[in-house]
PDB file of C-alpha atoms in Angstrom:
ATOM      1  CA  UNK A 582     -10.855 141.071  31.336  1.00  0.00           C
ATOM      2  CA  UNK A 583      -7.816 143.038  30.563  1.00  0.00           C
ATOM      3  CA  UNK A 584      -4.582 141.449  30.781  1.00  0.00           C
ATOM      4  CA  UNK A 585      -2.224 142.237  34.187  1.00  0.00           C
ATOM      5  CA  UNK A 586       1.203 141.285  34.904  1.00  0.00           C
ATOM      6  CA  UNK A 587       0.312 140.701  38.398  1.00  0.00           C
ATOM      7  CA  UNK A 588      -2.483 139.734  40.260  1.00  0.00           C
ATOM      8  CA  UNK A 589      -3.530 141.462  43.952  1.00  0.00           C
ATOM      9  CA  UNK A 590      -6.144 139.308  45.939  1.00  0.00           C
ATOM     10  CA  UNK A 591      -7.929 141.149  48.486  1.00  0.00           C
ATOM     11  CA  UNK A 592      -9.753 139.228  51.123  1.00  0.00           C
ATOM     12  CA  UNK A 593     -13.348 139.475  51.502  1.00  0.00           C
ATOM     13  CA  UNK A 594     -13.287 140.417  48.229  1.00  0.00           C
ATOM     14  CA  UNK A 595     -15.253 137.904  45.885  1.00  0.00           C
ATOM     15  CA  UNK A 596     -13.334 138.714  42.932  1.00  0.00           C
ATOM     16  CA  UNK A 597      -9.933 139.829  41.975  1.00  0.00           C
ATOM     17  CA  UNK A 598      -9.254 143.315  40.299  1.00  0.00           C
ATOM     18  CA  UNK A 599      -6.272 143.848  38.461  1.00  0.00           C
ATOM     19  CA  UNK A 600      -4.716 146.882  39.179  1.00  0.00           C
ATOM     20  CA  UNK A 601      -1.582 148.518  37.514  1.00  0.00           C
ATOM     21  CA  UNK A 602       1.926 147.095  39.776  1.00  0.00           C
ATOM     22  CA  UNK A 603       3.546 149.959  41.633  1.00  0.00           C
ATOM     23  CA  UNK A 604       6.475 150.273  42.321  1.00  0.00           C
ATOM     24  CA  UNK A 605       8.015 147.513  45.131  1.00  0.00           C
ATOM     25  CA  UNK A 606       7.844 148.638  48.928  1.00  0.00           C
ATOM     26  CA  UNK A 607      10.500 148.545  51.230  1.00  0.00           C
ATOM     27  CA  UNK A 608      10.916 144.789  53.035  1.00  0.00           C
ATOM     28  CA  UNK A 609       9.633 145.406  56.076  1.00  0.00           C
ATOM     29  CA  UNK A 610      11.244 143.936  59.359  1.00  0.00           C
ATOM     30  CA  UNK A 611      11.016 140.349  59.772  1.00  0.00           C
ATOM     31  CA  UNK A 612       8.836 138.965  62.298  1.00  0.00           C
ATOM     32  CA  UNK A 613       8.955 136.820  65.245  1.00  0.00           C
ATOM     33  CA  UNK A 614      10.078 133.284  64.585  1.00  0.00           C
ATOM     34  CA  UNK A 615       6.624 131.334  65.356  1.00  0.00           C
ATOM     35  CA  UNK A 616       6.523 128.290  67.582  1.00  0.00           C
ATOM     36  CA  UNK A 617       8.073 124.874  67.070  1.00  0.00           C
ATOM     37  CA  UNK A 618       5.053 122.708  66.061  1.00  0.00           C
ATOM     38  CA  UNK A 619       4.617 119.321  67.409  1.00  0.00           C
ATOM     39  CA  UNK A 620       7.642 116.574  66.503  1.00  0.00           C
ATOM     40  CA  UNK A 621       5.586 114.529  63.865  1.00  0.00           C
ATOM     41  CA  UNK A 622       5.834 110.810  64.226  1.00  0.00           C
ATOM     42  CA  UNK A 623       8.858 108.258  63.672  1.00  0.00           C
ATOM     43  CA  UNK A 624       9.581 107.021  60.574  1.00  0.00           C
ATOM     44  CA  UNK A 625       9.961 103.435  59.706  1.00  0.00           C
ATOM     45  CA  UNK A 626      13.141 101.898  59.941  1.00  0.00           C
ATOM     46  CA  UNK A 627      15.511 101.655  56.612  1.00  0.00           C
ATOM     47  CA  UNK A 628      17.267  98.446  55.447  1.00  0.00           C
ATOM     48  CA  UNK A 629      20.400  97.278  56.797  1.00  0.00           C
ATOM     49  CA  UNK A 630      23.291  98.772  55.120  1.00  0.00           C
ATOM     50  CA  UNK A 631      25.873  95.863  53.246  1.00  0.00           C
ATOM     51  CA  UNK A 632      27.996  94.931  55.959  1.00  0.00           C
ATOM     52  CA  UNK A 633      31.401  97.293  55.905  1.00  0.00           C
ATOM     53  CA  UNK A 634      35.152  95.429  55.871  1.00  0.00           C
ATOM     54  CA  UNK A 635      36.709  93.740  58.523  1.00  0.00           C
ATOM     55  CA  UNK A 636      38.878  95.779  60.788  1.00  0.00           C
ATOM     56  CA  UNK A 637      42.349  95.077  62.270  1.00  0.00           C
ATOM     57  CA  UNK A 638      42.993  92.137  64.432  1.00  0.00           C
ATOM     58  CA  UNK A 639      43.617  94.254  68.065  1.00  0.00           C
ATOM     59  CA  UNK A 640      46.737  93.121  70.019  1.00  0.00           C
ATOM     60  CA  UNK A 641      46.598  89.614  71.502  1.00  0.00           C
ATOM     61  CA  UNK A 642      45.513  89.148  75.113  1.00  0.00           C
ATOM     62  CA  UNK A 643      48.047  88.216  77.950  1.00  0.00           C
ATOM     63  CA  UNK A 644      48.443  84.475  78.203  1.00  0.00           C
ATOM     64  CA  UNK A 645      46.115  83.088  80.964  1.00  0.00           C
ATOM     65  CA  UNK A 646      47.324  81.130  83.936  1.00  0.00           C
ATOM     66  CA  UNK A 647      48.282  76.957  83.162  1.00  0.00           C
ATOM     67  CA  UNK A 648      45.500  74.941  83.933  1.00  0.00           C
ATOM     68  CA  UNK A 649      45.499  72.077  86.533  1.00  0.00           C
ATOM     69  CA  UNK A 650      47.405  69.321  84.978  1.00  0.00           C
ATOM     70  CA  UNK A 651      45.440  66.285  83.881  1.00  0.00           C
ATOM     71  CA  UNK A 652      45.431  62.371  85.597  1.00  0.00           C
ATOM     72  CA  UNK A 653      48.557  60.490  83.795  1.00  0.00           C
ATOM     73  CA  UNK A 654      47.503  58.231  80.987  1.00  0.00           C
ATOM     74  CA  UNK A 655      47.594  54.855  80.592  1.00  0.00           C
ATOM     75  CA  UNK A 656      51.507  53.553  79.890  1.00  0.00           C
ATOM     76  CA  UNK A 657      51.737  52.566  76.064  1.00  0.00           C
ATOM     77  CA  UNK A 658      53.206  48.791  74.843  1.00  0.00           C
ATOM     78  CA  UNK A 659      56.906  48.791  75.177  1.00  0.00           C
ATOM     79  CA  UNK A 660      58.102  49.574  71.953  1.00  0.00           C
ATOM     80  CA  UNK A 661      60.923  47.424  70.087  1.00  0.00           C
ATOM     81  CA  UNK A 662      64.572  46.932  70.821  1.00  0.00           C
ATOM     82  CA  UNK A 663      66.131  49.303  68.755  1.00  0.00           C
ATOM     83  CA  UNK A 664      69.779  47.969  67.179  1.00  0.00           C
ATOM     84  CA  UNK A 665      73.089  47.900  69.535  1.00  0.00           C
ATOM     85  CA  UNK A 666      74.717  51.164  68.670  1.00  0.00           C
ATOM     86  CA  UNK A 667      78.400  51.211  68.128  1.00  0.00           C
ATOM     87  CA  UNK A 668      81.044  50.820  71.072  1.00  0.00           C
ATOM     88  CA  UNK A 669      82.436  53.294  72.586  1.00  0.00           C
ATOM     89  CA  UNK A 670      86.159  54.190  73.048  1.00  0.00           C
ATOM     90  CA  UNK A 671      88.393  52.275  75.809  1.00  0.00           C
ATOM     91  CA  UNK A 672      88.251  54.299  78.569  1.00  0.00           C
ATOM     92  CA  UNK A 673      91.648  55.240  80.295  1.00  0.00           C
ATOM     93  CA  UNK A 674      93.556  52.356  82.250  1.00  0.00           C
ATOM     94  CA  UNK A 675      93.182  52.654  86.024  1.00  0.00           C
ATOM     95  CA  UNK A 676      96.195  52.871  87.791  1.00  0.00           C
ATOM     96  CA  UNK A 677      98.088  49.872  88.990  1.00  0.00           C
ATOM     97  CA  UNK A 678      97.027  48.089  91.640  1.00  0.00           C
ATOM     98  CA  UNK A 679      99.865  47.604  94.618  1.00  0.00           C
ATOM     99  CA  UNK A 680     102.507  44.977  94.097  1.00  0.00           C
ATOM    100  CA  UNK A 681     101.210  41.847  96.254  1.00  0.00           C
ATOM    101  CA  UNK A 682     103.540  40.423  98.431  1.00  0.00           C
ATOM    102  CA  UNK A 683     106.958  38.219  97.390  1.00  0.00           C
ATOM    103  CA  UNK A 684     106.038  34.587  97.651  1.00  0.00           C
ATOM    104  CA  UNK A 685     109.102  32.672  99.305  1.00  0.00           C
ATOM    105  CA  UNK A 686     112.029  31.991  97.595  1.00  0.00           C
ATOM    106  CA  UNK A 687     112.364  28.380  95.898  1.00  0.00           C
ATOM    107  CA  UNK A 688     115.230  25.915  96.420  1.00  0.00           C
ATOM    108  CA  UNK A 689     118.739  26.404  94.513  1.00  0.00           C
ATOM    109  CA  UNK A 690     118.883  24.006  91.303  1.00  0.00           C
ATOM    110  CA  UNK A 691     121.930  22.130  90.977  1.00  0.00           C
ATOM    111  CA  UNK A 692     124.916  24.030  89.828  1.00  0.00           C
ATOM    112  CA  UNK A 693     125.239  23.799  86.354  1.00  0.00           C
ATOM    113  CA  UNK A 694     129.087  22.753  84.772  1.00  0.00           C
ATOM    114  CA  UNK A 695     131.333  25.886  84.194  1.00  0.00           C
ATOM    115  CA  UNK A 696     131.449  26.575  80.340  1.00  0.00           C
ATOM    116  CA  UNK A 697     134.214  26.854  78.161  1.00  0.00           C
ATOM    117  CA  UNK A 698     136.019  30.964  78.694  1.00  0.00           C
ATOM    118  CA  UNK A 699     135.219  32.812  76.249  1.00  0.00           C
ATOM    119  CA  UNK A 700     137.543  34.619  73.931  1.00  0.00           C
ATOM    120  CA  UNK A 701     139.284  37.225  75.497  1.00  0.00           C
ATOM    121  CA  UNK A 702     137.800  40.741  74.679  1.00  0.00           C
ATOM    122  CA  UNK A 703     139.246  43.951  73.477  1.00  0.00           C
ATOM    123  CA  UNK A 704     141.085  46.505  76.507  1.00  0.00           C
ATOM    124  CA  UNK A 705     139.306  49.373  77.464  1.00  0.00           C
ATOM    125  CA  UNK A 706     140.477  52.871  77.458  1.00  0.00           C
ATOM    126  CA  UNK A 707     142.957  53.804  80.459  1.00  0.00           C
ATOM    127  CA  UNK A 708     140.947  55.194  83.298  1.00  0.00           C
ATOM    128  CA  UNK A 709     142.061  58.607  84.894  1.00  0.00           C
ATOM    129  CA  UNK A 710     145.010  58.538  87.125  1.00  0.00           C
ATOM    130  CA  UNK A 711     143.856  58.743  91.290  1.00  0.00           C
ATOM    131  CA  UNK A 712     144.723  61.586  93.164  1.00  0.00           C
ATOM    132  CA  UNK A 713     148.252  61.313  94.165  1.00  0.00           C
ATOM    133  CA  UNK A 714     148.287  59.336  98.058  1.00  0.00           C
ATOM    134  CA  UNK A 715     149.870  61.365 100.962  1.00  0.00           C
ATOM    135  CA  UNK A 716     153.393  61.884 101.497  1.00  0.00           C
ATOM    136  CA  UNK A 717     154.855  59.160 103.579  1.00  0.00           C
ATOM    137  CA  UNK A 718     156.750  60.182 106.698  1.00  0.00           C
ATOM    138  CA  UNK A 719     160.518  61.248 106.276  1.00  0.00           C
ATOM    139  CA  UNK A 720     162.851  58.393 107.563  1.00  0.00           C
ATOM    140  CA  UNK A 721     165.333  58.559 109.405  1.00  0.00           C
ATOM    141  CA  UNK A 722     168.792  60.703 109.072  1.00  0.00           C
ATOM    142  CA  UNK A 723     171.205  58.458 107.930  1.00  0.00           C
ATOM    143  CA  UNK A 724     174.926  58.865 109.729  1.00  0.00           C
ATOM    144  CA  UNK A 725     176.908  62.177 108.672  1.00  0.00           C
ATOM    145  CA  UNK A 726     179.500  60.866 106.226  1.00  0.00           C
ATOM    146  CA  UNK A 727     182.809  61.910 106.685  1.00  0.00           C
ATOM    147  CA  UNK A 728     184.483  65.081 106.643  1.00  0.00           C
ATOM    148  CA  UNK A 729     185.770  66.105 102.531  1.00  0.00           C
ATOM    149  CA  UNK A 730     188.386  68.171 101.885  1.00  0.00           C
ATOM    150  CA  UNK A 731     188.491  71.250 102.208  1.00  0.00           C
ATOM    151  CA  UNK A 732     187.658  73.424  98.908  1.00  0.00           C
ATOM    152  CA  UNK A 733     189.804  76.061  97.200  1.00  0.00           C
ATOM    153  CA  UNK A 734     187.464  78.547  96.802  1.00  0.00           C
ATOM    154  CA  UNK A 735     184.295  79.140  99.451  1.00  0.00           C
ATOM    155  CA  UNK A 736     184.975  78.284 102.921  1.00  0.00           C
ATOM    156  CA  UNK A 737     182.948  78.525 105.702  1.00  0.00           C
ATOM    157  CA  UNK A 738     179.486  78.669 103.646  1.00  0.00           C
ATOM    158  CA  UNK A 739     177.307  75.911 102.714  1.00  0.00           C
ATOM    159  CA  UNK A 740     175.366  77.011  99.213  1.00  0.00           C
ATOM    160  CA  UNK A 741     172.782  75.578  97.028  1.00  0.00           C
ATOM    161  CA  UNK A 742     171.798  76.853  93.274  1.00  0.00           C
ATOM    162  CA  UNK A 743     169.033  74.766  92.176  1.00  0.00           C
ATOM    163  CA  UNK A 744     166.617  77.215  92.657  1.00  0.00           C
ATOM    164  CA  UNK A 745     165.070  79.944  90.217  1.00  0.00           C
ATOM    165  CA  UNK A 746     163.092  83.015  90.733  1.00  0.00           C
ATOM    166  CA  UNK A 747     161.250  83.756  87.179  1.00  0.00           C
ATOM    167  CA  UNK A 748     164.354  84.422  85.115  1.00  0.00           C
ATOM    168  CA  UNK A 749     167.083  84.818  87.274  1.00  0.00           C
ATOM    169  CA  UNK A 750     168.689  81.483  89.345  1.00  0.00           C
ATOM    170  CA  UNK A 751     168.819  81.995  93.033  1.00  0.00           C
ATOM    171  CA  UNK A 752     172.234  81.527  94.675  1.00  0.00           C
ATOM    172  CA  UNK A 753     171.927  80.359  98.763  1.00  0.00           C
ATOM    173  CA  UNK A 754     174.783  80.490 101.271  1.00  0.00           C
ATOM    174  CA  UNK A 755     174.244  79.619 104.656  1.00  0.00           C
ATOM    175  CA  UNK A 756     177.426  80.552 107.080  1.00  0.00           C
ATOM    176  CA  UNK A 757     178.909  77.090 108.552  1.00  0.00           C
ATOM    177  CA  UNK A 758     178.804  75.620 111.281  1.00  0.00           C
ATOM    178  CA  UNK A 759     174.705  75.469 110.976  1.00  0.00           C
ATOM    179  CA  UNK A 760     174.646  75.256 114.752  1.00  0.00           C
ATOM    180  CA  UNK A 761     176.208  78.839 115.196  1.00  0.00           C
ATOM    181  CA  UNK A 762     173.522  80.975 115.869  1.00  0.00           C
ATOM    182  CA  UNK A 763     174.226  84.704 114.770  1.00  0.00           C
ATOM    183  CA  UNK A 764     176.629  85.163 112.492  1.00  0.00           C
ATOM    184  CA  UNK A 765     177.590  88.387 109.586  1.00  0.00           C
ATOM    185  CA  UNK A 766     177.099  87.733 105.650  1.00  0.00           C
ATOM    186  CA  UNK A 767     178.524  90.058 103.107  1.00  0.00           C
ATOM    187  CA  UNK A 768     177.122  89.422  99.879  1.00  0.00           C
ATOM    188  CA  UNK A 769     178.180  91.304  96.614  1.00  0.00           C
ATOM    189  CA  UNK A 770     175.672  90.442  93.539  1.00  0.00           C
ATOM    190  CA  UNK A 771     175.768  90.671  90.187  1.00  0.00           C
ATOM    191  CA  UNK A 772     174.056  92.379  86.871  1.00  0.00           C
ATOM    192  CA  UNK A 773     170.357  93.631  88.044  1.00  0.00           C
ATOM    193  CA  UNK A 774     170.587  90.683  91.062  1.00  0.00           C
ATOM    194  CA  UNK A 775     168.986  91.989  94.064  1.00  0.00           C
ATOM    195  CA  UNK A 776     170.235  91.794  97.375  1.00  0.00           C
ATOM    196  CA  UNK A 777     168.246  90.154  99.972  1.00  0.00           C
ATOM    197  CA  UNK A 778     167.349  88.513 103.409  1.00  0.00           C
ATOM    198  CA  UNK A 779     165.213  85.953 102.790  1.00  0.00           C
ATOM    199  CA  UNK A 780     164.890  83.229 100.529  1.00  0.00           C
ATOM    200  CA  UNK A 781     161.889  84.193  98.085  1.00  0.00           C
ATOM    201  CA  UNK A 782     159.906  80.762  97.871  1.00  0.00           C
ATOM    202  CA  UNK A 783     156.490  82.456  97.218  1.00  0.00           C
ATOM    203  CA  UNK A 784     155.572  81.828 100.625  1.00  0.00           C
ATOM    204  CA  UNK A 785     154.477  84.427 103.684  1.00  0.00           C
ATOM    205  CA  UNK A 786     157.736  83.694 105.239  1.00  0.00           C
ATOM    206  CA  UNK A 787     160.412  84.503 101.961  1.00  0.00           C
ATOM    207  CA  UNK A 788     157.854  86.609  99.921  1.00  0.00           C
ATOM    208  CA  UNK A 789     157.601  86.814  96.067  1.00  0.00           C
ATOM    209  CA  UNK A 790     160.220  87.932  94.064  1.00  0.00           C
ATOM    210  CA  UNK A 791     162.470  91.552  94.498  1.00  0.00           C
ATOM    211  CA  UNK A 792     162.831  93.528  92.009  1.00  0.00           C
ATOM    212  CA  UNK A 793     165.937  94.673  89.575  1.00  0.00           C
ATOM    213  CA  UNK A 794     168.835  96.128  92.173  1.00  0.00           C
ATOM    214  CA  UNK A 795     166.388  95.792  94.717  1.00  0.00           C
ATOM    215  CA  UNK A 796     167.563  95.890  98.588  1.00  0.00           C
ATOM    216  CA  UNK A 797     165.554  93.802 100.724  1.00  0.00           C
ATOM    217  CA  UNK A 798     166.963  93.584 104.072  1.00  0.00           C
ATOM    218  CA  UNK A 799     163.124  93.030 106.203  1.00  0.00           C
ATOM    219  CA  UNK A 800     162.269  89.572 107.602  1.00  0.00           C
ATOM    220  CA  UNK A 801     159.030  89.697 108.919  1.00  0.00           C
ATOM    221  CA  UNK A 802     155.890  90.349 106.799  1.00  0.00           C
ATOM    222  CA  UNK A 803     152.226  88.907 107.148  1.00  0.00           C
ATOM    223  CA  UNK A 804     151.775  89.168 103.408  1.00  0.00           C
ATOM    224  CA  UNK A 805     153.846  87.353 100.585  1.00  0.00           C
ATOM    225  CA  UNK A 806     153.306  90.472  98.595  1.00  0.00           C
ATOM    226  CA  UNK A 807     155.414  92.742 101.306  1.00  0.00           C
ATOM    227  CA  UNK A 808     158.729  93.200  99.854  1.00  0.00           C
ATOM    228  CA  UNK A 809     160.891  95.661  97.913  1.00  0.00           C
ATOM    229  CA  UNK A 810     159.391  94.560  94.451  1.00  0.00           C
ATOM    230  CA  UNK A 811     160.063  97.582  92.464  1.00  0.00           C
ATOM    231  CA  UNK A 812     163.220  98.088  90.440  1.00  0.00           C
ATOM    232  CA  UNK A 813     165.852  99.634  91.881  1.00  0.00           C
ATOM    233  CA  UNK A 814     163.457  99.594  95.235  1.00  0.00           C
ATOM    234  CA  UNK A 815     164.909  99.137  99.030  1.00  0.00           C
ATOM    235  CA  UNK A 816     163.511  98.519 102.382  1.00  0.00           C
ATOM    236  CA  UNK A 817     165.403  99.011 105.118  1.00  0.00           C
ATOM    237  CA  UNK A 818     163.951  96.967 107.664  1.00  0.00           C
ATOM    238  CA  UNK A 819     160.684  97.306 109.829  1.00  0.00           C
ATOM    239  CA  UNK A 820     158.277  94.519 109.511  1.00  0.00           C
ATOM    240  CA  UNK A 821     154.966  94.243 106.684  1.00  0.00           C
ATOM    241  CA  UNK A 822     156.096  97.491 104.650  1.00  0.00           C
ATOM    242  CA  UNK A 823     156.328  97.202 100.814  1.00  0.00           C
ATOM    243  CA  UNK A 824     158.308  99.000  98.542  1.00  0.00           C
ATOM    244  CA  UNK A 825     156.600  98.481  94.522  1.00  0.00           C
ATOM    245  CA  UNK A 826     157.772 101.674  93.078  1.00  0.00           C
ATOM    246  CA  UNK A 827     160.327 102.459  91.174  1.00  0.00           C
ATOM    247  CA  UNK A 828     163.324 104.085  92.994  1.00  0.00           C
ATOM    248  CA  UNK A 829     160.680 103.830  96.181  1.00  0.00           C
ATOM    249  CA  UNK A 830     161.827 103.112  99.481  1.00  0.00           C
ATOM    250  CA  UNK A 831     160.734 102.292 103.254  1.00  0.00           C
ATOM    251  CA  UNK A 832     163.285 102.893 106.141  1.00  0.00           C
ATOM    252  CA  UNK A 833     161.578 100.776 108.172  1.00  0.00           C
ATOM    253  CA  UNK A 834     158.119 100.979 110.562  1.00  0.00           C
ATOM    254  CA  UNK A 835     155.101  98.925 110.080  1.00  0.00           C
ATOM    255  CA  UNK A 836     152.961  98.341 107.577  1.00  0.00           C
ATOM    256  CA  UNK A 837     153.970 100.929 105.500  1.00  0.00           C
ATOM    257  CA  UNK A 838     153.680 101.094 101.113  1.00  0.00           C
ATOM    258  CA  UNK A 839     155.868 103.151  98.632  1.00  0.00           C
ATOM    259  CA  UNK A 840     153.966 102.304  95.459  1.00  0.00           C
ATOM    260  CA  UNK A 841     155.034 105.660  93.649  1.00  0.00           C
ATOM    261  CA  UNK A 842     158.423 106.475  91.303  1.00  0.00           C
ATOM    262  CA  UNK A 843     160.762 108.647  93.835  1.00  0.00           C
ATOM    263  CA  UNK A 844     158.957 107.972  96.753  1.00  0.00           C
ATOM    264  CA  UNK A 845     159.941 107.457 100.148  1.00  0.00           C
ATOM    265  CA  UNK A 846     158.397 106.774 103.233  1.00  0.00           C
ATOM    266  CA  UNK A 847     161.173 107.271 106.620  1.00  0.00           C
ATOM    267  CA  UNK A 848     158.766 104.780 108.971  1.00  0.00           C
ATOM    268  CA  UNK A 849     155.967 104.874 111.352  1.00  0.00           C
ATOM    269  CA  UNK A 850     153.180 103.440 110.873  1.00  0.00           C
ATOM    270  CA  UNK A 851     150.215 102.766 108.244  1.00  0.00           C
ATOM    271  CA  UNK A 852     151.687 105.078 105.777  1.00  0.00           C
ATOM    272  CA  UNK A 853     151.050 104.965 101.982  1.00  0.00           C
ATOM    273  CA  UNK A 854     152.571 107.283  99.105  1.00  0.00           C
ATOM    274  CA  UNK A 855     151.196 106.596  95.647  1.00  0.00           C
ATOM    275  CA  UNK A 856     151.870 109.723  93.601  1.00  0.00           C
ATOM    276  CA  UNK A 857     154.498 111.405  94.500  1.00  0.00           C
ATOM    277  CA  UNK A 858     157.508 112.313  92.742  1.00  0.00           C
ATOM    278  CA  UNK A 859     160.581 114.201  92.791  1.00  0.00           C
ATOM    279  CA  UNK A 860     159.996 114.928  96.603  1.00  0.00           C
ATOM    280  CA  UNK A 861     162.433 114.055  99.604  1.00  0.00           C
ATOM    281  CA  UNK A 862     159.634 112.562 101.696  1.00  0.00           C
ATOM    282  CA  UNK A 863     155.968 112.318 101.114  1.00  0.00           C
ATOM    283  CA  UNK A 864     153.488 110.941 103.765  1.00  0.00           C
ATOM    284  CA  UNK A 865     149.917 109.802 103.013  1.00  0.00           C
ATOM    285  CA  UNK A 866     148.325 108.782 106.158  1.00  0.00           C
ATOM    286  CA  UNK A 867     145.375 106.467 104.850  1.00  0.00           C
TER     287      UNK A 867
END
């Protein structure tokens, strides 16, 4: 049989012709998909796989509710006395308790014999001196003596000159007889004396002290202060004025001041002058 490179069967043919390949055909369309046949029957089971690794442990559960407690158990043997610890601090003392009452008073012993004195001891130091005691009433005037003789040279004056005003010694004449009530005084002084009414005891009724050439002819004041104090200063009468300038004066009025050099105040009343100078008559009505 000769040899072919490919071998066409046709049915109902009893034997198979070779035949010289042509060339291949065009692939024709493909057909219908046929039917699903009939599932064939389950196969038998395979062995268990190995077992695979553990996996994570998964968050823990909520804790469930307490149970009902259980019956109390049987109390144990007492166990031994352990050792006495150490003792503790003193607590503080309580406070004390009220004094109880004074039991009565036992009977005088015998009076003992008096024992030698002792030596005598050193003096203490001088206490302060007391307050000085009130002045005792003034007794009585004694009889006028008699009558001296008359003196050579001041008549009619009684005079004292014990007294001193800061530097200067103040001279006193009183006209005699003491009983005559009004009588005229003509005084001439000396040096930067000042010429004046009253006597100038530091009191309210003879004021402090005048000043250099000073005229002071007022007698009434409310103020120890209220005089002619300034050098060279004059008031003329009135009653509370003050004259503390230099070359200041009051003529009189009430209550009146002349504190400034040069000034002057004529009177009235409640006047001060402070800064004036140089002028006739300057009135400050405060």
């Amino acid at each position: 049989m000769p040899h072919c490179n490919k071998v066409t069967c046709v049915k109902k043919i009893k034997h198979c012709q070779c035949f010289p390949t042509g060339d291949t055909g065009l692939t024709g369309d493909t057909g219908p998909q046929g039917l699903t046949g009939d599932t064939g029957p389950q196969g038998l089971t395979g062995d268990t796989g190995s077992q695979g690794p553990t996996g994570d442990t998964g968050l823990q559960g909520p804790t469930g509710d307490t149970g009902p407690q259980g019956p109390t158990g049987d109390t144990g043997l007492t166990g031994d006395t352990g050792t006495q610890g150490p003792t503790g601090d003193t607590g503080l003392q309580g406070p004390t308790g009220d004094t109880g009452l004074q039991g009565p008073t036992g009977d005088t012993g015998p009076l003992g014999s008096t024992g030698d004195t002792g030596p005598l001891g050193p003096s203490g130091p001088s206490g302060t001196t007391g307050d000085t005691g009130p002045q005792g009433p003034t007794g009585d005037t004694g009889p006028q003596g008699p009558q001296g003789p008359t003196g050579s040279s001041l008549e009619c004056f009684t005079s004292s000159c014990s007294m001193f005003c800061g530097s200067r010694r103040v001279y006193i004449l009183e006209p005699l007889p003491l009983s005559e009530l009004s009588t005229d005084v003509v005084i001439h002084t000396r040096g930067t004396g000042a010429l004046l009414r009253d006597i100038p005891d530091g009191t309210v009724e003879g004021g402090t002290c005048r000043g250099d050439d000073a005229v002071d002819l007022q007698s009434r004041r409310i103020n120890l202060n209220q005089v002619a104090s300034g050098t060279n200063s004059t008031i003329s009468g009135g009653q509370n004025n003050t004259s503390s300038g230099i070359n200041s004066t009051v003529g009189g009025g009430v209550i009146n001041t002349s504190s400034g050099v040069d000034t002057t105040i004529g009177g009235g009343t409640s006047n001060i002058i402070f800064i004036c100078r140089i002028i006739l008559v300057c009135f400050f009505l405060e």
